Amino acid sequence: MHRLRAFLLLAAALLAATPALAQKSPVTATAAVERAPLRAGEVGQVRVDARIAAPYHIYSVVQLPDPAPLPSSLELEGPVESVGDVVESTPETKFDKGFEKETGIHGPEGTFTRAFRVPADAKPGTLSVDARFRFQ
C-alpha cells in the first residue's frame, strides 16, 4: 500500500506585533507530525513543543469567562480534517492579578497536540499541512 508522508509548516503568530515594537519573542515553538508516514484515511497528530523564557508564560487552551486572556490554540489548514480538540500538557493554575482570576499557564514549557485525518481520497505522495499556533 502506498504511504503518505506528512510534512508540517509551523507559523507561530504574536499578537499585535508591529515593526516598531518588534523584539525577540520569549516563546519558541517546534512542530512535528506524529505517526508519519500515514495512509489515506488514517489519523495522525501534530505536536507543538513550546519553550517559554522566564519570567514569561503562555495561557492554557481553556477559554475562561471575560475578562480573560486569549486561550492558546492550534489550528490546522490544508487538505486534512481536524479530529477533536487540542490536547495540552497539564497547565499550572495561578491567580492572575491582571484578570483577577485563576488561570491555567504554561512555562517554562508546554506541549500541544491536535489530531487530524488524512482524506480518504488522498493520492500517494507528500501532503502539506499548515499549523497555526497562537498564544498570549
PDB file of C-alpha atoms in Angstrom:
ATOM      1  CA  MET A   1       0.000   0.000   0.000  1.00  0.00           C
ATOM      2  CA  HIS A   2       1.244   3.451  -0.797  1.00  0.00           C
ATOM      3  CA  ARG A   3       2.098   5.652   2.141  1.00  0.00           C
ATOM      4  CA  LEU A   4       1.667   9.371   2.513  1.00  0.00           C
ATOM      5  CA  ARG A   5       4.333  11.475   4.084  1.00  0.00           C
ATOM      6  CA  ALA A   6       3.031  14.414   6.015  1.00  0.00           C
ATOM      7  CA  PHE A   7       5.171  17.481   6.384  1.00  0.00           C
ATOM      8  CA  LEU A   8       4.317  20.359   8.622  1.00  0.00           C
ATOM      9  CA  LEU A   9       4.907  24.040   8.311  1.00  0.00           C
ATOM     10  CA  LEU A  10       4.647  25.907  11.576  1.00  0.00           C
ATOM     11  CA  ALA A  11       3.540  29.507  11.721  1.00  0.00           C
ATOM     12  CA  ALA A  12       3.758  30.960  15.220  1.00  0.00           C
ATOM     13  CA  ALA A  13       1.966  34.283  15.499  1.00  0.00           C
ATOM     14  CA  LEU A  14       2.451  37.021  18.052  1.00  0.00           C
ATOM     15  CA  LEU A  15      -0.492  39.196  18.940  1.00  0.00           C
ATOM     16  CA  ALA A  16      -0.472  42.814  17.774  1.00  0.00           C
ATOM     17  CA  ALA A  17       3.205  42.917  16.809  1.00  0.00           C
ATOM     18  CA  THR A  18       4.350  45.854  14.697  1.00  0.00           C
ATOM     19  CA  PRO A  19       7.785  46.500  13.180  1.00  0.00           C
ATOM     20  CA  ALA A  20       8.340  49.413  15.577  1.00  0.00           C
ATOM     21  CA  LEU A  21       7.679  47.138  18.564  1.00  0.00           C
ATOM     22  CA  ALA A  22       9.341  44.042  17.167  1.00  0.00           C
ATOM     23  CA  GLN A  23      11.629  42.222  19.544  1.00  0.00           C
ATOM     24  CA  LYS A  24      12.814  38.685  20.058  1.00  0.00           C
ATOM     25  CA  SER A  25       9.935  36.512  21.233  1.00  0.00           C
ATOM     26  CA  PRO A  26      10.318  34.826  24.626  1.00  0.00           C
ATOM     27  CA  VAL A  27       8.460  31.845  23.112  1.00  0.00           C
ATOM     28  CA  THR A  28       9.918  29.373  20.611  1.00  0.00           C
ATOM     29  CA  ALA A  29       7.932  26.504  19.153  1.00  0.00           C
ATOM     30  CA  THR A  30       8.809  23.388  17.200  1.00  0.00           C
ATOM     31  CA  ALA A  31       6.326  21.126  15.462  1.00  0.00           C
ATOM     32  CA  ALA A  32       6.286  17.561  14.197  1.00  0.00           C
ATOM     33  CA  VAL A  33       3.810  15.104  12.738  1.00  0.00           C
ATOM     34  CA  GLU A  34       3.470  12.019  14.914  1.00  0.00           C
ATOM     35  CA  ARG A  35       2.686   8.656  13.297  1.00  0.00           C
ATOM     36  CA  ALA A  36       4.152   9.621   9.915  1.00  0.00           C
ATOM     37  CA  PRO A  37       4.074   8.181   7.314  1.00  0.00           C
ATOM     38  CA  LEU A  38       0.276   7.977   7.051  1.00  0.00           C
ATOM     39  CA  ARG A  39      -2.058   6.319   4.558  1.00  0.00           C
ATOM     40  CA  ALA A  40      -5.272   7.767   3.119  1.00  0.00           C
ATOM     41  CA  GLY A  41      -7.986   7.824   5.811  1.00  0.00           C
ATOM     42  CA  GLU A  42      -5.586   7.384   8.739  1.00  0.00           C
ATOM     43  CA  VAL A  43      -5.353   9.658  11.772  1.00  0.00           C
ATOM     44  CA  GLY A  44      -2.127  11.376  12.813  1.00  0.00           C
ATOM     45  CA  GLN A  45      -1.222  14.123  15.242  1.00  0.00           C
ATOM     46  CA  VAL A  46       0.580  17.427  15.054  1.00  0.00           C
ATOM     47  CA  ARG A  47       2.631  18.077  18.192  1.00  0.00           C
ATOM     48  CA  VAL A  48       3.896  21.529  19.107  1.00  0.00           C
ATOM     49  CA  ASP A  49       6.520  21.875  21.833  1.00  0.00           C
ATOM     50  CA  ALA A  50       6.699  25.419  23.205  1.00  0.00           C
ATOM     51  CA  ARG A  51       9.635  26.746  25.214  1.00  0.00           C
ATOM     52  CA  ILE A  52       8.918  29.880  27.237  1.00  0.00           C
ATOM     53  CA  ALA A  53      11.732  32.005  28.666  1.00  0.00           C
ATOM     54  CA  ALA A  54      11.432  33.061  32.316  1.00  0.00           C
ATOM     55  CA  PRO A  55       9.686  35.098  33.645  1.00  0.00           C
ATOM     56  CA  TYR A  56       7.108  34.738  30.827  1.00  0.00           C
ATOM     57  CA  HIS A  57       4.265  32.244  30.420  1.00  0.00           C
ATOM     58  CA  ILE A  58       1.519  31.432  27.903  1.00  0.00           C
ATOM     59  CA  TYR A  59      -2.099  30.660  28.704  1.00  0.00           C
ATOM     60  CA  SER A  60      -3.955  27.360  28.540  1.00  0.00           C
ATOM     61  CA  VAL A  61      -6.304  26.362  25.694  1.00  0.00           C
ATOM     62  CA  VAL A  62      -9.261  26.657  28.088  1.00  0.00           C
ATOM     63  CA  GLN A  63     -11.469  29.682  27.385  1.00  0.00           C
ATOM     64  CA  LEU A  64     -12.383  31.460  30.629  1.00  0.00           C
ATOM     65  CA  PRO A  65     -15.319  33.867  31.115  1.00  0.00           C
ATOM     66  CA  ASP A  66     -14.482  37.514  30.318  1.00  0.00           C
ATOM     67  CA  PRO A  67     -12.450  39.354  31.283  1.00  0.00           C
ATOM     68  CA  ALA A  68      -9.928  36.671  30.426  1.00  0.00           C
ATOM     69  CA  PRO A  69      -6.719  36.069  28.493  1.00  0.00           C
ATOM     70  CA  LEU A  70      -6.895  34.737  24.954  1.00  0.00           C
ATOM     71  CA  PRO A  71      -6.510  30.958  25.103  1.00  0.00           C
ATOM     72  CA  SER A  72      -3.720  29.236  23.199  1.00  0.00           C
ATOM     73  CA  SER A  73      -4.860  27.497  20.010  1.00  0.00           C
ATOM     74  CA  LEU A  74      -3.542  25.096  17.388  1.00  0.00           C
ATOM     75  CA  GLU A  75      -5.378  25.217  14.057  1.00  0.00           C
ATOM     76  CA  LEU A  76      -4.603  23.057  11.031  1.00  0.00           C
ATOM     77  CA  GLU A  77      -5.078  24.237   7.457  1.00  0.00           C
ATOM     78  CA  GLY A  78      -4.810  22.212   4.311  1.00  0.00           C
ATOM     79  CA  PRO A  79      -6.385  19.087   2.893  1.00  0.00           C
ATOM     80  CA  VAL A  80      -6.845  17.433   6.300  1.00  0.00           C
ATOM     81  CA  GLU A  81      -9.745  17.287   8.755  1.00  0.00           C
ATOM     82  CA  SER A  82      -9.075  18.192  12.393  1.00  0.00           C
ATOM     83  CA  VAL A  83     -10.268  15.490  14.770  1.00  0.00           C
ATOM     84  CA  GLY A  84     -11.247  16.503  18.309  1.00  0.00           C
ATOM     85  CA  ASP A  85      -9.934  19.315  20.434  1.00  0.00           C
ATOM     86  CA  VAL A  86      -6.402  20.470  21.170  1.00  0.00           C
ATOM     87  CA  VAL A  87      -4.821  18.454  23.973  1.00  0.00           C
ATOM     88  CA  GLU A  88      -2.290  20.271  26.148  1.00  0.00           C
ATOM     89  CA  SER A  89       0.194  19.274  28.808  1.00  0.00           C
ATOM     90  CA  THR A  90      -1.120  19.948  32.303  1.00  0.00           C
ATOM     91  CA  PRO A  91      -1.077  23.707  32.896  1.00  0.00           C
ATOM     92  CA  GLU A  92      -0.136  25.243  36.226  1.00  0.00           C
ATOM     93  CA  THR A  93      -3.008  27.077  37.917  1.00  0.00           C
ATOM     94  CA  LYS A  94      -2.135  30.565  39.157  1.00  0.00           C
ATOM     95  CA  PHE A  95      -4.036  33.661  40.197  1.00  0.00           C
ATOM     96  CA  ASP A  96      -3.606  36.339  37.525  1.00  0.00           C
ATOM     97  CA  LYS A  97      -3.781  39.854  39.039  1.00  0.00           C
ATOM     98  CA  GLY A  98      -4.472  41.411  35.643  1.00  0.00           C
ATOM     99  CA  PHE A  99      -7.612  39.338  35.080  1.00  0.00           C
ATOM    100  CA  GLU A 100      -8.401  38.902  38.793  1.00  0.00           C
ATOM    101  CA  LYS A 101      -8.965  35.133  38.463  1.00  0.00           C
ATOM    102  CA  GLU A 102      -7.305  31.751  38.452  1.00  0.00           C
ATOM    103  CA  THR A 103      -5.800  30.959  35.042  1.00  0.00           C
ATOM    104  CA  GLY A 104      -4.007  27.988  33.528  1.00  0.00           C
ATOM    105  CA  ILE A 105      -0.486  28.783  32.352  1.00  0.00           C
ATOM    106  CA  HIS A 106       2.496  27.051  30.747  1.00  0.00           C
ATOM    107  CA  GLY A 107       6.094  27.960  31.444  1.00  0.00           C
ATOM    108  CA  PRO A 108       8.964  27.203  31.007  1.00  0.00           C
ATOM    109  CA  GLU A 109       7.471  24.688  28.530  1.00  0.00           C
ATOM    110  CA  GLY A 110       4.191  23.320  27.216  1.00  0.00           C
ATOM    111  CA  THR A 111       3.069  20.701  24.717  1.00  0.00           C
ATOM    112  CA  PHE A 112       0.011  20.973  22.463  1.00  0.00           C
ATOM    113  CA  THR A 113      -1.311  18.255  20.123  1.00  0.00           C
ATOM    114  CA  ARG A 114      -4.077  18.169  17.536  1.00  0.00           C
ATOM    115  CA  ALA A 115      -5.294  15.043  15.749  1.00  0.00           C
ATOM    116  CA  PHE A 116      -6.112  15.101  12.048  1.00  0.00           C
ATOM    117  CA  ARG A 117      -7.402  12.688   9.433  1.00  0.00           C
ATOM    118  CA  VAL A 118      -5.816  12.297   6.007  1.00  0.00           C
ATOM    119  CA  PRO A 119      -8.535  12.458   3.315  1.00  0.00           C
ATOM    120  CA  ALA A 120      -9.738   9.026   2.171  1.00  0.00           C
ATOM    121  CA  ASP A 121      -9.122  10.049  -1.463  1.00  0.00           C
ATOM    122  CA  ALA A 122      -5.581  11.367  -0.858  1.00  0.00           C
ATOM    123  CA  LYS A 123      -3.101  10.338  -3.530  1.00  0.00           C
ATOM    124  CA  PRO A 124       0.235   8.750  -2.556  1.00  0.00           C
ATOM    125  CA  GLY A 125       2.983  11.311  -2.060  1.00  0.00           C
ATOM    126  CA  THR A 126       3.639  14.357   0.044  1.00  0.00           C
ATOM    127  CA  LEU A 127       0.819  16.128   1.848  1.00  0.00           C
ATOM    128  CA  SER A 128       1.493  19.608   3.245  1.00  0.00           C
ATOM    129  CA  VAL A 129      -0.346  20.890   6.302  1.00  0.00           C
ATOM    130  CA  ASP A 130      -0.057  24.360   7.812  1.00  0.00           C
ATOM    131  CA  ALA A 131      -0.297  24.613  11.600  1.00  0.00           C
ATOM    132  CA  ARG A 132      -1.049  27.912  13.308  1.00  0.00           C
ATOM    133  CA  PHE A 133      -0.071  28.021  16.959  1.00  0.00           C
ATOM    134  CA  ARG A 134      -1.368  31.126  18.688  1.00  0.00           C
ATOM    135  CA  PHE A 135      -0.734  32.171  22.242  1.00  0.00           C
ATOM    136  CA  GLN A 136      -0.880  35.091  24.622  1.00  0.00           C
TER     137      GLN A 136
END
